[in-house]
PDB file of C-alpha atoms in Angstrom:
ATOM      1  CA  MET A   1     -94.538-102.686 -29.528  1.00 51.00           C
ATOM      2  CA  SER A   2     -97.600-103.824 -27.598  1.00 59.00           C
ATOM      3  CA  ASN A   3     -95.767-106.594 -25.716  1.00 79.00           C
ATOM      4  CA  VAL A   4     -92.369-105.403 -24.559  1.00 89.00           C
ATOM      5  CA  ARG A   5     -91.486-108.967 -23.492  1.00 89.00           C
ATOM      6  CA  GLU A   6     -91.065-109.828 -27.176  1.00 91.00           C
ATOM      7  CA  LEU A   7     -87.866-107.764 -27.166  1.00 95.00           C
ATOM      8  CA  LEU A   8     -86.084-110.239 -24.866  1.00 96.00           C
ATOM      9  CA  GLY A   9     -83.412-112.187 -26.713  1.00 96.00           C
ATOM     10  CA  LYS A  10     -82.911-109.557 -29.413  1.00 97.00           C
ATOM     11  CA  PRO A  11     -79.450-108.030 -30.065  1.00 97.00           C
ATOM     12  CA  SER A  12     -78.720-104.514 -28.858  1.00 96.00           C
ATOM     13  CA  GLY A  13     -78.712-103.216 -32.438  1.00 94.00           C
ATOM     14  CA  SER A  14     -82.137-104.719 -33.223  1.00 96.00           C
ATOM     15  CA  SER A  15     -84.510-102.595 -35.290  1.00 95.00           C
ATOM     16  CA  ASP A  16     -87.349-103.738 -32.994  1.00 96.00           C
ATOM     17  CA  ILE A  17     -85.568-102.258 -29.970  1.00 96.00           C
ATOM     18  CA  ALA A  18     -84.872 -99.066 -31.927  1.00 95.00           C
ATOM     19  CA  THR A  19     -88.558 -98.786 -32.892  1.00 94.00           C
ATOM     20  CA  TYR A  20     -89.641 -99.349 -29.284  1.00 95.00           C
ATOM     21  CA  LEU A  21     -87.275 -96.634 -28.012  1.00 95.00           C
ATOM     22  CA  SER A  22     -88.461 -94.251 -30.714  1.00 93.00           C
ATOM     23  CA  SER A  23     -92.078 -94.880 -29.725  1.00 92.00           C
ATOM     24  CA  LEU A  24     -91.316 -94.135 -26.059  1.00 93.00           C
ATOM     25  CA  SER A  25     -89.391 -90.995 -26.981  1.00 94.00           C
ATOM     26  CA  SER A  26     -92.322 -89.663 -28.973  1.00 91.00           C
ATOM     27  CA  ARG A  27     -94.327 -89.595 -25.731  1.00 91.00           C
ATOM     28  CA  VAL A  28     -91.937 -87.267 -23.938  1.00 88.00           C
ATOM     29  CA  SER A  29     -90.801 -83.746 -24.766  1.00 76.00           C
ATOM     30  CA  SER A  30     -88.357 -84.794 -27.474  1.00 69.00           C
ATOM     31  CA  SER A  31     -89.014 -87.167 -30.346  1.00 72.00           C
ATOM     32  CA  LEU A  32     -85.293 -87.985 -30.550  1.00 86.00           C
ATOM     33  CA  VAL A  33     -84.197 -91.167 -28.780  1.00 90.00           C
ATOM     34  CA  PRO A  34     -81.990 -90.085 -25.868  1.00 92.00           C
ATOM     35  CA  THR A  35     -78.446 -91.362 -25.629  1.00 92.00           C
ATOM     36  CA  PRO A  36     -78.324 -93.986 -22.871  1.00 94.00           C
ATOM     37  CA  GLN A  37     -75.890 -93.937 -20.003  1.00 95.00           C
ATOM     38  CA  VAL A  38     -73.973 -97.154 -20.600  1.00 96.00           C
ATOM     39  CA  LYS A  39     -72.455 -99.206 -17.793  1.00 95.00           C
ATOM     40  CA  SER A  40     -70.519-102.150 -19.156  1.00 94.00           C
ATOM     41  CA  TYR A  41     -69.060-105.126 -17.326  1.00 94.00           C
ATOM     42  CA  SER A  42     -67.673-108.437 -18.550  1.00 93.00           C
ATOM     43  CA  ASP A  43     -70.946-110.300 -17.913  1.00 95.00           C
ATOM     44  CA  ILE A  44     -73.637-107.607 -18.367  1.00 96.00           C
ATOM     45  CA  VAL A  45     -74.163-104.223 -19.985  1.00 97.00           C
ATOM     46  CA  PHE A  46     -76.763-101.676 -18.848  1.00 97.00           C
ATOM     47  CA  PHE A  47     -78.351 -99.100 -21.162  1.00 97.00           C
ATOM     48  CA  ASN A  48     -79.993 -96.608 -18.802  1.00 97.00           C
ATOM     49  CA  TYR A  49     -82.564 -94.256 -20.333  1.00 96.00           C
ATOM     50  CA  TYR A  50     -83.360 -91.958 -17.412  1.00 95.00           C
ATOM     51  CA  SER A  51     -85.760 -89.675 -19.281  1.00 94.00           C
ATOM     52  CA  LEU A  52     -87.775 -92.720 -20.442  1.00 95.00           C
ATOM     53  CA  GLY A  53     -87.952 -94.477 -17.066  1.00 95.00           C
ATOM     54  CA  LEU A  54     -86.205 -97.466 -18.619  1.00 96.00           C
ATOM     55  CA  SER A  55     -83.120 -99.637 -18.176  1.00 97.00           C
ATOM     56  CA  LEU A  56     -82.185-102.395 -20.641  1.00 98.00           C
ATOM     57  CA  GLN A  57     -79.822-105.179 -19.548  1.00 98.00           C
ATOM     58  CA  PHE A  58     -77.844-107.035 -22.181  1.00 97.00           C
ATOM     59  CA  ILE A  59     -75.712-110.143 -21.711  1.00 97.00           C
ATOM     60  CA  PRO A  60     -72.757-111.039 -23.943  1.00 96.00           C
ATOM     61  CA  ILE A  61     -72.816-114.205 -26.083  1.00 96.00           C
ATOM     62  CA  ASN A  62     -70.391-116.125 -28.298  1.00 93.00           C
ATOM     63  CA  GLY A  63     -67.508-115.626 -25.886  1.00 95.00           C
ATOM     64  CA  TYR A  64     -67.708-111.846 -25.999  1.00 96.00           C
ATOM     65  CA  ARG A  65     -66.532-110.156 -22.787  1.00 95.00           C
ATOM     66  CA  PRO A  66     -66.926-106.365 -22.796  1.00 94.00           C
ATOM     67  CA  GLN A  67     -64.354-104.441 -20.815  1.00 91.00           C
ATOM     68  CA  SER A  68     -65.545-102.334 -17.912  1.00 91.00           C
ATOM     69  CA  GLY A  69     -66.215 -98.813 -19.097  1.00 88.00           C
ATOM     70  CA  THR A  70     -66.570 -99.683 -22.791  1.00 90.00           C
ATOM     71  CA  SER A  71     -68.438 -96.883 -24.580  1.00 89.00           C
ATOM     72  CA  ARG A  72     -71.657 -97.389 -26.557  1.00 91.00           C
ATOM     73  CA  GLN A  73     -69.993 -97.038 -29.953  1.00 91.00           C
ATOM     74  CA  ASP A  74     -67.330 -99.625 -29.094  1.00 93.00           C
ATOM     75  CA  LEU A  75     -69.749-102.364 -28.005  1.00 95.00           C
ATOM     76  CA  GLN A  76     -70.402-105.322 -30.320  1.00 95.00           C
ATOM     77  CA  ASP A  77     -74.157-105.168 -30.966  1.00 94.00           C
ATOM     78  CA  THR A  78     -74.341-108.613 -32.536  1.00 94.00           C
ATOM     79  CA  SER A  79     -72.824-110.165 -29.402  1.00 96.00           C
ATOM     80  CA  LEU A  80     -75.160-108.549 -26.882  1.00 97.00           C
ATOM     81  CA  ILE A  81     -78.724-109.816 -26.394  1.00 97.00           C
ATOM     82  CA  LEU A  82     -81.468-108.300 -24.255  1.00 98.00           C
ATOM     83  CA  ASP A  83     -81.870-110.313 -21.053  1.00 97.00           C
ATOM     84  CA  GLY A  84     -83.860-107.978 -18.809  1.00 97.00           C
ATOM     85  CA  ILE A  85     -85.931-104.795 -18.780  1.00 97.00           C
ATOM     86  CA  ASP A  86     -86.535-102.461 -15.832  1.00 97.00           C
ATOM     87  CA  ILE A  87     -89.446-100.019 -15.990  1.00 97.00           C
ATOM     88  CA  TYR A  88     -89.497 -97.176 -13.446  1.00 96.00           C
ATOM     89  CA  ASN A  89     -92.400 -95.414 -11.829  1.00 93.00           C
ATOM     90  CA  ASN A  90     -91.502 -93.005  -9.023  1.00 74.00           C
ATOM     91  CA  PRO A  91     -88.187 -91.173  -9.559  1.00 44.00           C
ATOM     92  CA  SER A  92     -85.341 -92.510  -7.423  1.00 43.00           C
ATOM     93  CA  THR A  93     -81.745 -91.497  -6.935  1.00 39.00           C
ATOM     94  CA  ASP A  94     -80.936 -93.720  -3.963  1.00 44.00           C
ATOM     95  CA  GLY A  95     -78.862 -96.175  -6.002  1.00 42.00           C
ATOM     96  CA  SER A  96     -80.591 -99.169  -4.388  1.00 41.00           C
ATOM     97  CA  ASP A  97     -80.955-100.951  -7.725  1.00 43.00           C
ATOM     98  CA  GLY A  98     -77.192-101.019  -8.239  1.00 40.00           C
ATOM     99  CA  LYS A  99     -77.372 -99.063 -11.479  1.00 46.00           C
ATOM    100  CA  THR A 100     -77.761 -95.503 -10.198  1.00 43.00           C
ATOM    101  CA  SER A 101     -75.770 -93.354  -7.827  1.00 43.00           C
ATOM    102  CA  SER A 102     -75.846 -89.920  -6.278  1.00 42.00           C
ATOM    103  CA  GLN A 103     -74.071 -88.698  -9.430  1.00 52.00           C
ATOM    104  CA  SER A 104     -76.641 -90.241 -11.784  1.00 61.00           C
ATOM    105  CA  PRO A 105     -79.803 -88.559 -13.020  1.00 75.00           C
ATOM    106  CA  ALA A 106     -83.132 -89.697 -11.590  1.00 88.00           C
ATOM    107  CA  TYR A 107     -85.396 -91.978 -13.580  1.00 91.00           C
ATOM    108  CA  THR A 108     -88.574 -90.206 -14.626  1.00 92.00           C
ATOM    109  CA  PRO A 109     -91.752 -92.305 -14.734  1.00 94.00           C
ATOM    110  CA  TYR A 110     -92.193 -94.595 -17.729  1.00 95.00           C
ATOM    111  CA  PRO A 111     -94.247 -92.605 -20.271  1.00 94.00           C
ATOM    112  CA  ILE A 112     -96.894 -95.267 -20.989  1.00 92.00           C
ATOM    113  CA  SER A 113     -99.833 -95.882 -18.652  1.00 91.00           C
ATOM    114  CA  PRO A 114    -101.454 -98.269 -18.274  1.00 92.00           C
ATOM    115  CA  ILE A 115     -98.734-100.790 -19.067  1.00 93.00           C
ATOM    116  CA  VAL A 116    -100.121-104.064 -20.414  1.00 91.00           C
ATOM    117  CA  PHE A 117     -98.305-107.377 -19.959  1.00 88.00           C
ATOM    118  CA  THR A 118     -99.249-110.835 -21.158  1.00 87.00           C
ATOM    119  CA  VAL A 119     -99.144-113.464 -18.409  1.00 88.00           C
ATOM    120  CA  SER A 120    -100.133-117.095 -18.032  1.00 89.00           C
ATOM    121  CA  PRO A 121    -103.956-117.560 -17.986  1.00 91.00           C
ATOM    122  CA  GLU A 122    -103.731-119.356 -14.643  1.00 88.00           C
ATOM    123  CA  THR A 123    -101.849-119.052 -11.360  1.00 85.00           C
ATOM    124  CA  LYS A 124     -99.210-121.555 -10.257  1.00 82.00           C
ATOM    125  CA  GLU A 125    -101.997-123.309  -8.293  1.00 84.00           C
ATOM    126  CA  GLY A 126    -104.043-123.635 -11.471  1.00 86.00           C
ATOM    127  CA  THR A 127    -106.591-120.928 -10.635  1.00 88.00           C
ATOM    128  CA  PRO A 128    -107.827-119.133 -13.783  1.00 91.00           C
ATOM    129  CA  ARG A 129    -106.864-115.477 -14.165  1.00 92.00           C
ATOM    130  CA  SER A 130    -106.812-112.859 -16.898  1.00 91.00           C
ATOM    131  CA  SER A 131    -103.967-113.294 -19.386  1.00 90.00           C
ATOM    132  CA  LEU A 132    -103.647-109.493 -19.613  1.00 91.00           C
ATOM    133  CA  LEU A 133    -102.171-107.556 -16.708  1.00 92.00           C
ATOM    134  CA  ASN A 134    -102.941-103.824 -16.740  1.00 93.00           C
ATOM    135  CA  ILE A 135    -100.677-101.697 -14.550  1.00 95.00           C
ATOM    136  CA  SER A 136    -101.249 -98.012 -13.829  1.00 94.00           C
ATOM    137  CA  GLN A 137     -98.849 -95.700 -12.015  1.00 92.00           C
ATOM    138  CA  ASN A 138    -100.922 -96.207  -8.848  1.00 92.00           C
ATOM    139  CA  THR A 139    -101.191-100.011  -8.872  1.00 94.00           C
ATOM    140  CA  THR A 140    -100.447-101.315  -5.367  1.00 92.00           C
ATOM    141  CA  GLY A 141     -99.026-104.516  -3.960  1.00 91.00           C
ATOM    142  CA  LYS A 142    -102.492-105.782  -3.046  1.00 92.00           C
ATOM    143  CA  GLU A 143    -103.705-105.247  -6.619  1.00 94.00           C
ATOM    144  CA  PHE A 144    -100.744-107.161  -8.070  1.00 95.00           C
ATOM    145  CA  VAL A 145    -101.448-110.147  -5.807  1.00 92.00           C
ATOM    146  CA  THR A 146    -105.179-109.992  -6.563  1.00 92.00           C
ATOM    147  CA  ALA A 147    -104.430-110.128 -10.293  1.00 93.00           C
ATOM    148  CA  LEU A 148    -101.557-112.624 -10.288  1.00 94.00           C
ATOM    149  CA  GLY A 149    -101.992-114.733  -7.163  1.00 92.00           C
ATOM    150  CA  GLU A 150     -99.370-115.335  -4.493  1.00 91.00           C
ATOM    151  CA  PRO A 151     -95.794-114.660  -5.682  1.00 93.00           C
ATOM    152  CA  ASP A 152     -93.130-117.335  -6.012  1.00 93.00           C
ATOM    153  CA  ARG A 153     -90.521-115.259  -4.189  1.00 92.00           C
ATOM    154  CA  LYS A 154     -90.498-112.144  -2.034  1.00 90.00           C
ATOM    155  CA  GLY A 155     -88.106-110.155   0.106  1.00 88.00           C
ATOM    156  CA  GLY A 156     -87.034-106.757   1.400  1.00 83.00           C
ATOM    157  CA  GLY A 157     -88.838-104.639   3.934  1.00 74.00           C
ATOM    158  CA  SER A 158     -85.876-104.193   6.212  1.00 67.00           C
ATOM    159  CA  GLY A 159     -82.276-103.165   5.908  1.00 54.00           C
ATOM    160  CA  PRO A 160     -79.118-102.294   7.820  1.00 46.00           C
ATOM    161  CA  SER A 161     -80.229-100.240  10.861  1.00 39.00           C
ATOM    162  CA  SER A 162     -82.558 -97.948   8.908  1.00 42.00           C
ATOM    163  CA  GLY A 163     -84.778-100.508   7.157  1.00 49.00           C
ATOM    164  CA  SER A 164     -84.278 -98.845   3.793  1.00 58.00           C
ATOM    165  CA  ILE A 165     -84.859-101.808   1.470  1.00 68.00           C
ATOM    166  CA  GLY A 166     -88.287-101.771  -0.178  1.00 84.00           C
ATOM    167  CA  ILE A 167     -90.341-104.941  -0.382  1.00 90.00           C
ATOM    168  CA  TRP A 168     -90.334-106.889  -3.639  1.00 92.00           C
ATOM    169  CA  VAL A 169     -92.231-109.838  -5.076  1.00 93.00           C
ATOM    170  CA  GLU A 170     -91.541-112.113  -8.023  1.00 95.00           C
ATOM    171  CA  TRP A 171     -93.709-114.307 -10.213  1.00 94.00           C
ATOM    172  CA  THR A 172     -90.959-116.485 -11.665  1.00 93.00           C
ATOM    173  CA  ARG A 173     -93.188-118.348 -14.099  1.00 90.00           C
ATOM    174  CA  ASP A 174     -94.350-115.037 -15.570  1.00 92.00           C
ATOM    175  CA  GLY A 175     -90.871-113.493 -15.675  1.00 94.00           C
ATOM    176  CA  LEU A 176     -92.018-110.558 -13.558  1.00 95.00           C
ATOM    177  CA  MET A 177     -90.521-108.934 -10.456  1.00 95.00           C
ATOM    178  CA  VAL A 178     -92.003-105.859  -8.776  1.00 95.00           C
ATOM    179  CA  GLU A 179     -90.310-103.573  -6.263  1.00 93.00           C
ATOM    180  CA  PHE A 180     -92.464-101.181  -4.238  1.00 92.00           C
ATOM    181  CA  GLY A 181     -91.774 -97.629  -3.121  1.00 87.00           C
ATOM    182  CA  GLY A 182     -92.936 -95.153  -0.493  1.00 80.00           C
ATOM    183  CA  ASP A 183     -92.737 -95.335   3.276  1.00 75.00           C
ATOM    184  CA  ASP A 184     -95.152 -98.287   3.406  1.00 74.00           C
ATOM    185  CA  SER A 185     -92.630-100.473   1.592  1.00 81.00           C
ATOM    186  CA  ARG A 186     -89.845-100.191   4.175  1.00 79.00           C
ATOM    187  CA  GLY A 187     -89.269-100.953   7.814  1.00 74.00           C
ATOM    188  CA  PRO A 188     -90.231-103.754  10.247  1.00 73.00           C
ATOM    189  CA  GLN A 189     -93.966-103.580   9.435  1.00 75.00           C
ATOM    190  CA  ALA A 190     -93.499-103.228   5.679  1.00 80.00           C
ATOM    191  CA  TRP A 191     -95.268-106.475   4.835  1.00 78.00           C
ATOM    192  CA  GLU A 192     -98.318-105.442   6.867  1.00 78.00           C
ATOM    193  CA  ARG A 193     -98.468-101.983   5.269  1.00 76.00           C
ATOM    194  CA  GLY A 194     -96.999-102.864   1.880  1.00 76.00           C
ATOM    195  CA  LYS A 195    -100.293-103.935   0.377  1.00 82.00           C
ATOM    196  CA  ASP A 196    -100.993-100.234  -0.133  1.00 86.00           C
ATOM    197  CA  ALA A 197     -97.553 -99.337  -1.495  1.00 87.00           C
ATOM    198  CA  PRO A 198     -97.335 -98.344  -5.191  1.00 90.00           C
ATOM    199  CA  TRP A 199     -94.817-100.045  -7.438  1.00 93.00           C
ATOM    200  CA  ARG A 200     -91.427 -98.418  -7.998  1.00 93.00           C
ATOM    201  CA  VAL A 201     -89.733-100.756 -10.476  1.00 95.00           C
ATOM    202  CA  ILE A 202     -91.052-103.563 -12.672  1.00 96.00           C
ATOM    203  CA  SER A 203     -88.406-106.001 -13.871  1.00 96.00           C
ATOM    204  CA  ILE A 204     -89.115-108.228 -16.858  1.00 96.00           C
ATOM    205  CA  PHE A 205     -87.084-111.347 -17.611  1.00 95.00           C
ATOM    206  CA  SER A 206     -87.524-114.598 -19.514  1.00 89.00           C
ATOM    207  CA  SER A 207     -90.294-116.719 -18.053  1.00 78.00           C
ATOM    208  CA  LYS A 208     -89.138-119.744 -16.095  1.00 68.00           C
ATOM    209  CA  ALA A 209     -91.062-122.896 -15.308  1.00 59.00           C
ATOM    210  CA  LYS A 210     -91.927-123.131 -11.642  1.00 51.00           C
TER     211      LYS A 210
END
């Protein structure tokens, strides 16, 4: 699928999602779609595909409330819709995204580069911009801002004692959040140095008016 955003809102058993996963798998060593590590909670279910650099987040609908620890085969596909997509670049096992831990495998980089997203043809200030965003594995914070304009939200750059939280920016209207990795993304001077930091995670969600 050329525009992964089109998968948002589809049920977990959707043939479109299956085709997308199959396409990604064909780009790595095995053509078989890997079995995801599933983490289920009453309000959200994560399908983590470590070897594809991908995490899919589903939310329950129609009153469905999955029990914590529910296995993949016991989930109700028709009652789970895709609400968010995380795409990984540099491998990470630090657990900072809340979905991995020291016992979890590392995410390998997403197997498609460049990644192409469709965005609004103008910034929130009304300045024209390209409606196609091309992201390579080396795209930096400065390049994101040059392409998209100033973000709607941003944070990170410091953390408890060690300053371990990477900087992140969000373009709410475009349904796009980007977390950055590397030493330049952390610490007291992260926002001064972060312009040169490569992205670590791209999160895609439904666009919101801003």
